[in-house]
Amino acid sequence: MDYLWKDGNYKRTVIACFIQAIYLLELDRQENRDETNALAPKWWIPFKYKLSQTLIDERDGSIFGAILEWDRSAALADFVLIRPSGAPKAVLALRGTLLKGPTMRRDIEDDLRFLAWESLRGSVRFKAAMEALKSVAERYGSSNVCIAGHSLGAGFALQVGKALAKEGMYVETHLFNPPSVSLAMSFRNIGEKAGFAWKRLKSMLPLRNGAQISSEEGDRTSSFGLKNWMPKFSGLKNPGMGLGKWVPHLYVNNSDYICCSYTEHDGAEVNNADKENVRPTNGQVAAKLFVMSKGNQKFSEAHGLEQWWSDDLELQLAMHNSKLISRQLKSLYSLPAPQQTLAQ
């Protein structure tokens, strides 16, 4: 078993199964299933894990996440004496939207929160997930803990993992079909395009003395355009703290319109033999982006979780810089401003 967890495909499959278990935990609750007929445990027991904590949405009592821990007793019963290298001691798994039962309202509420603001910090689920992840990371060590999510759950996992990285705690992160479309992002893209168009226009306009505005001046002028009033959703207490230490794994499908924006190139040329997303300025690894392309697929298939444990899965590790990843992780990679030295 030790060699299995060192296989990226095996780990991806197991983590996806854990997230499926969270969907089923909520459905078990809705259908009033007990220990004798519950469906969820079948998705973690084969991997020698146990349920240690459920995350409850206080607004409607629904289960949106859970912590699964390595079950040493179950492992010993199968003569697995030590935890395999690569197997986390604890996994925080977060489900996405369930369009069934009373939880649908709260799920969609958080979907709309992301759509409007590209941030989930205002949700009670963010706070609960953050507290749970921080607790197990402090108990077992951040290197022994993993957070994962699908769809809306991937959005929470990304933002919770990033928030913890800002505090200097770096946990392994797996994001399946993370949401990439929001009104905030659309407005920002409009602002970027408008600023670029304004810069080009200003560079062509003659001044009173017949000269043209230089490109540098155009850049300065455009900074007062739409870009300037666009809201900034991320702050950083310790700039540069997470540089190269937190590397989330993203799994996206080109046919899934919810997450396909992650594959958009940021326009920077990158020479990287390891085929990982890197920052063009310093070459530090920002994220690992795994892309699946199967031609035209139905949305339900392209956005479904089950594709990530499929036997015929073929993934491509992206070779280019993702514009969206670069922007979302920007606050982690902002270097501190140079300090002025006062004359004695």
Coordinates of C-alpha atoms in Angstrom, one line a residue:
M1 CA 0.0 0.0 0.0
D2 CA 2.9 2.3 0.6
Y3 CA 3.8 2.6 -3.0
L4 CA 0.2 3.3 -4.0
W5 CA 0.0 6.6 -2.2
K6 CA 3.1 7.8 -4.0
D7 CA 1.2 7.4 -7.2
G8 CA -0.5 10.7 -8.1
N9 CA -3.3 9.0 -10.0
Y10 CA -4.1 6.8 -7.0
K11 CA -4.1 9.7 -4.6
R12 CA -6.4 11.7 -6.9
T13 CA -8.8 8.8 -7.0
V14 CA -8.9 8.4 -3.3
I15 CA -9.4 12.1 -2.6
A16 CA -12.2 12.2 -5.1
C17 CA -13.8 9.3 -3.4
F18 CA -13.6 11.1 0.0
I19 CA -15.5 14.1 -1.5
Q20 CA -18.1 11.7 -2.9
A21 CA -18.5 10.5 0.7
I22 CA -19.4 14.0 1.8
Y23 CA -22.2 14.3 -0.8
L24 CA -23.5 11.0 0.5
L25 CA -23.2 12.0 4.1
E26 CA -25.7 14.8 3.4
L27 CA -28.0 12.5 1.4
D28 CA -27.9 9.9 4.1
R29 CA -29.0 12.6 6.5
Q30 CA -31.8 13.7 4.3
E31 CA -33.0 10.1 3.7
N32 CA -32.7 9.3 7.5
R33 CA -30.3 6.4 6.9
D34 CA -28.6 4.9 9.9
E35 CA -25.4 3.0 10.3
T36 CA -27.0 -0.2 8.9
N37 CA -27.8 1.3 5.5
A38 CA -25.7 4.4 5.2
L39 CA -24.0 4.9 1.9
A40 CA -21.2 7.3 2.8
P41 CA -18.9 5.0 4.8
K42 CA -18.4 2.7 1.8
W43 CA -16.3 5.5 0.3
W44 CA -13.7 5.9 3.0
I45 CA -13.6 2.5 4.8
P46 CA -11.7 0.6 1.9
F47 CA -8.9 3.2 2.2
K48 CA -8.5 2.7 6.0
Y49 CA -10.0 6.0 7.0
K50 CA -12.7 6.9 9.5
L51 CA -15.0 9.8 10.1
S52 CA -13.8 12.0 12.9
Q53 CA -15.9 15.2 12.5
T54 CA -18.7 16.5 10.3
L55 CA -19.0 20.2 9.3
I56 CA -22.6 21.4 9.8
D57 CA -24.1 24.5 8.1
E58 CA -25.7 26.3 11.1
R59 CA -28.3 27.9 8.7
D60 CA -30.0 24.7 7.8
G61 CA -28.3 21.8 9.6
S62 CA -26.9 20.3 6.4
I63 CA -23.5 18.6 6.2
F64 CA -21.2 20.3 3.8
G65 CA -17.9 18.8 4.8
A66 CA -16.1 16.4 7.1
I67 CA -12.7 15.4 8.4
L68 CA -11.6 11.9 7.7
E69 CA -8.6 10.5 9.6
W70 CA -6.3 7.6 9.1
D71 CA -7.8 4.6 10.9
R72 CA -4.9 2.8 12.6
S73 CA -7.1 0.1 14.0
A74 CA -8.6 -0.8 10.7
A75 CA -5.2 -0.8 9.1
L76 CA -3.7 -3.1 11.7
A77 CA -6.6 -5.5 11.2
D78 CA -5.4 -5.8 7.6
F79 CA -1.8 -6.1 8.6
V80 CA -0.9 -2.5 7.6
L81 CA 1.5 -1.7 10.4
I82 CA 2.3 1.9 9.5
R83 CA 0.6 4.7 7.6
P84 CA 1.8 4.7 4.0
S85 CA 4.1 7.4 3.0
G86 CA 2.0 10.0 1.2
A87 CA -1.2 9.1 2.9
P88 CA -2.4 12.1 5.0
K89 CA -3.3 11.7 8.7
A90 CA -6.4 13.8 8.1
V91 CA -8.4 15.0 5.1
L92 CA -10.9 17.9 5.1
A93 CA -13.3 17.2 2.3
L94 CA -15.9 19.7 1.1
R95 CA -18.8 18.9 -1.2
G96 CA -20.3 21.2 -3.9
T97 CA -23.9 22.2 -4.6
L98 CA -26.7 19.6 -4.1
L99 CA -29.8 20.5 -6.1
K100 CA -31.9 18.4 -3.8
G101 CA -33.6 18.8 -0.4
P102 CA -33.5 21.8 1.9
T103 CA -29.7 22.4 1.5
M104 CA -30.2 23.6 -2.1
R105 CA -31.1 27.1 -0.9
R106 CA -27.9 27.6 1.1
D107 CA -25.8 26.0 -1.5
I108 CA -27.1 28.3 -4.2
E109 CA -26.7 31.2 -1.8
D110 CA -23.0 30.6 -1.6
D111 CA -22.8 30.0 -5.4
L112 CA -24.3 33.4 -5.9
R113 CA -21.9 34.8 -3.3
F114 CA -19.0 33.6 -5.4
L115 CA -20.6 34.7 -8.6
A116 CA -21.0 38.2 -7.3
W117 CA -17.8 38.8 -5.4
E118 CA -15.4 35.9 -6.3
S119 CA -15.1 35.5 -2.5
L120 CA -16.6 33.1 0.0
R121 CA -15.3 34.6 3.2
G122 CA -18.7 35.9 4.2
S123 CA -20.2 32.4 4.4
V124 CA -20.5 30.6 7.6
R125 CA -19.0 27.6 5.8
F126 CA -15.8 29.4 5.3
K127 CA -15.4 30.1 9.0
A128 CA -16.2 26.5 10.0
A129 CA -13.9 25.0 7.4
M130 CA -11.1 27.4 8.3
E131 CA -11.4 26.5 12.0
A132 CA -11.5 22.8 11.3
L133 CA -8.5 22.8 9.0
K134 CA -6.5 24.9 11.3
S135 CA -7.3 22.6 14.2
V136 CA -6.1 19.4 12.5
A137 CA -3.1 21.1 11.0
E138 CA -2.0 22.2 14.5
R139 CA -2.7 18.7 15.9
Y140 CA -1.0 16.6 13.2
G141 CA 1.3 19.2 11.5
S142 CA 0.3 20.9 8.3
S143 CA 2.4 18.5 6.2
N144 CA 0.2 15.6 7.3
V145 CA -3.1 17.3 6.5
C146 CA -5.0 17.7 3.2
I147 CA -8.0 19.8 2.1
A148 CA -10.0 18.9 -1.0
G149 CA -13.3 20.0 -2.6
H150 CA -15.4 19.7 -5.7
S151 CA -17.2 22.6 -7.5
L152 CA -18.4 25.0 -4.8
G153 CA -16.4 22.9 -2.2
A154 CA -13.3 23.5 -4.3
G155 CA -13.9 27.2 -4.1
F156 CA -14.0 27.0 -0.4
A157 CA -11.0 24.7 -0.3
L158 CA -8.9 27.1 -2.4
Q159 CA -9.8 30.2 -0.3
V160 CA -9.4 28.4 3.0
G161 CA -6.1 26.9 2.0
K162 CA -4.9 30.2 0.8
A163 CA -5.9 31.9 4.0
L164 CA -4.0 29.3 6.0
A165 CA -1.0 29.7 3.8
K166 CA -0.9 33.4 4.6
E167 CA -0.5 32.4 8.3
G168 CA 2.5 30.2 7.3
M169 CA 0.7 26.8 7.4
Y170 CA 0.8 25.0 4.0
V171 CA -1.5 22.1 3.5
E172 CA -1.8 19.8 0.5
T173 CA -4.8 21.0 -1.6
H174 CA -6.8 19.2 -4.3
L175 CA -9.4 21.1 -6.2
F176 CA -11.8 19.3 -8.6
N177 CA -13.8 21.5 -11.0
P178 CA -13.2 24.7 -9.1
P179 CA -15.4 27.6 -10.0
S180 CA -13.8 30.2 -12.3
V181 CA -16.6 32.4 -13.5
S182 CA -17.8 35.4 -11.5
L183 CA -19.2 38.9 -12.2
A184 CA -16.2 40.4 -10.4
M185 CA -13.8 38.6 -12.7
S186 CA -15.9 39.7 -15.8
F187 CA -15.8 43.4 -14.6
R188 CA -12.1 43.1 -14.0
N189 CA -11.5 41.7 -17.5
I190 CA -13.6 44.5 -18.9
G191 CA -11.5 47.0 -17.0
E192 CA -8.2 45.4 -18.2
K193 CA -9.4 45.5 -21.8
A194 CA -10.7 49.1 -21.5
G195 CA -7.4 50.2 -19.9
F196 CA -5.4 48.6 -22.7
A197 CA -7.7 50.2 -25.4
W198 CA -7.3 53.6 -23.7
K199 CA -3.6 53.2 -23.6
R200 CA -3.4 52.5 -27.3
L201 CA -5.8 55.4 -28.1
K202 CA -3.7 57.8 -26.0
S203 CA -0.5 56.7 -27.7
M204 CA -2.0 57.7 -31.1
L205 CA -3.4 61.0 -30.0
P206 CA -1.2 64.0 -30.9
L207 CA -0.3 66.5 -28.2
R208 CA -0.6 70.3 -28.7
N209 CA 3.0 70.4 -29.9
G210 CA 2.4 67.6 -32.3
A211 CA 4.1 64.9 -30.3
Q212 CA 2.5 61.7 -29.3
I213 CA 2.1 60.3 -25.9
S214 CA 4.7 57.7 -25.1
S215 CA 3.8 54.2 -24.2
E216 CA 5.1 54.7 -20.7
E217 CA 2.9 57.8 -20.3
G218 CA 0.0 55.8 -21.7
D219 CA 0.6 53.1 -19.0
R220 CA 0.5 55.8 -16.3
T221 CA -2.6 57.3 -17.7
S222 CA -4.4 54.0 -18.1
S223 CA -3.9 53.3 -14.5
F224 CA -6.5 55.8 -13.7
G225 CA -9.0 54.1 -15.9
L226 CA -11.4 51.2 -15.0
K227 CA -8.6 49.2 -13.4
N228 CA -8.2 51.7 -10.7
W229 CA -11.7 51.3 -9.3
M230 CA -11.9 47.6 -9.6
P231 CA -12.3 46.0 -6.1
K232 CA -9.3 44.0 -4.7
F233 CA -10.4 40.9 -2.9
S234 CA -7.2 39.8 -1.3
G235 CA -4.9 41.3 1.3
L236 CA -1.7 40.1 2.8
K237 CA -0.2 40.5 6.3
N238 CA 3.1 39.0 5.4
P239 CA 3.8 39.6 1.7
G240 CA 5.8 36.9 0.0
M241 CA 5.3 34.5 2.9
G242 CA 3.8 31.7 0.9
L243 CA 6.1 31.9 -2.1
G244 CA 6.7 28.5 -3.6
K245 CA 5.5 26.7 -0.5
W246 CA 1.8 26.2 -1.1
V247 CA 1.1 24.4 -4.4
P248 CA -2.6 23.6 -4.9
H249 CA -3.5 20.8 -7.4
L250 CA -6.4 21.8 -9.7
Y251 CA -8.3 19.3 -11.9
V252 CA -10.3 20.9 -14.7
N253 CA -12.2 19.8 -17.7
N254 CA -12.1 21.9 -20.9
S255 CA -15.8 21.2 -21.5
D256 CA -16.9 22.4 -18.1
Y257 CA -17.8 26.1 -18.5
I258 CA -17.7 26.6 -14.7
C259 CA -13.9 25.8 -14.4
C260 CA -12.5 26.1 -18.0
S261 CA -11.3 29.7 -17.4
Y262 CA -8.4 28.2 -15.5
T263 CA -6.9 27.1 -18.8
E264 CA -6.7 30.6 -20.2
H265 CA -3.1 31.6 -20.9
D266 CA -1.8 34.7 -19.1
G267 CA 0.2 35.7 -22.2
A268 CA 3.6 35.2 -20.5
E269 CA 6.2 32.9 -22.1
V270 CA 7.3 30.2 -19.8
N271 CA 10.1 27.7 -20.3
N272 CA 9.5 25.0 -17.8
A273 CA 10.5 21.4 -18.3
D274 CA 8.4 20.3 -15.3
K275 CA 5.2 21.5 -17.0
E276 CA 3.9 23.3 -13.8
N277 CA 2.3 26.7 -13.6
V278 CA 5.0 29.1 -12.6
R279 CA 5.3 32.8 -12.0
P280 CA 7.0 34.3 -15.0
T281 CA 8.9 36.8 -12.8
N282 CA 10.7 34.3 -10.5
G283 CA 10.0 30.8 -11.7
Q284 CA 8.4 29.7 -8.4
V285 CA 5.8 27.0 -8.7
A286 CA 2.3 28.5 -8.2
A287 CA 0.0 25.5 -8.8
K288 CA -0.3 22.2 -10.7
L289 CA -3.1 22.4 -13.2
F290 CA -4.3 19.1 -14.6
V291 CA -6.6 19.4 -17.7
M292 CA -8.8 16.7 -19.1
S293 CA -9.9 17.1 -22.7
K294 CA -12.4 14.6 -24.2
G295 CA -13.9 16.8 -26.9
N296 CA -17.5 17.9 -26.5
Q297 CA -19.1 16.5 -23.4
K298 CA -22.4 17.2 -21.6
F299 CA -22.1 19.6 -18.7
S300 CA -23.2 16.9 -16.2
E301 CA -20.3 14.7 -17.4
A302 CA -17.7 17.5 -17.6
H303 CA -18.5 18.9 -14.2
G304 CA -19.2 15.6 -12.5
L305 CA -16.9 14.2 -9.7
E306 CA -17.0 10.6 -10.9
Q307 CA -14.8 11.4 -13.9
W308 CA -11.8 11.8 -11.6
W309 CA -11.8 8.2 -10.5
S310 CA -12.4 6.8 -14.0
D311 CA -10.1 4.0 -15.2
D312 CA -9.7 5.6 -18.7
L313 CA -8.9 9.0 -17.4
E314 CA -6.2 10.8 -19.4
L315 CA -4.9 14.0 -17.9
Q316 CA -2.5 16.6 -19.3
L317 CA -0.3 18.6 -16.9
A318 CA -0.7 22.2 -18.2
M319 CA 2.5 23.7 -19.7
H320 CA 1.4 27.3 -19.6
N321 CA 0.8 29.9 -17.0
S322 CA -2.9 30.2 -15.9
K323 CA -4.0 33.8 -15.9
L324 CA -6.7 33.0 -13.3
I325 CA -4.4 31.1 -11.0
S326 CA -1.8 33.9 -11.1
R327 CA -4.5 36.4 -10.1
Q328 CA -6.1 34.4 -7.4
L329 CA -2.7 33.6 -5.8
K330 CA -1.3 37.0 -6.4
S331 CA -1.4 38.1 -2.7
L332 CA 0.8 35.1 -1.8
Y333 CA 3.4 36.0 -4.3
S334 CA 3.6 39.8 -3.7
L335 CA 7.0 40.7 -2.5
P336 CA 7.4 43.3 0.2
A337 CA 8.1 46.8 -0.8
P338 CA 11.8 47.8 -0.5
Q339 CA 12.3 49.8 2.7
Q340 CA 13.9 53.2 2.6
T341 CA 17.2 53.5 4.6
L342 CA 17.2 56.8 6.6
A343 CA 20.4 58.8 6.5
Q344 CA 22.2 58.9 9.9

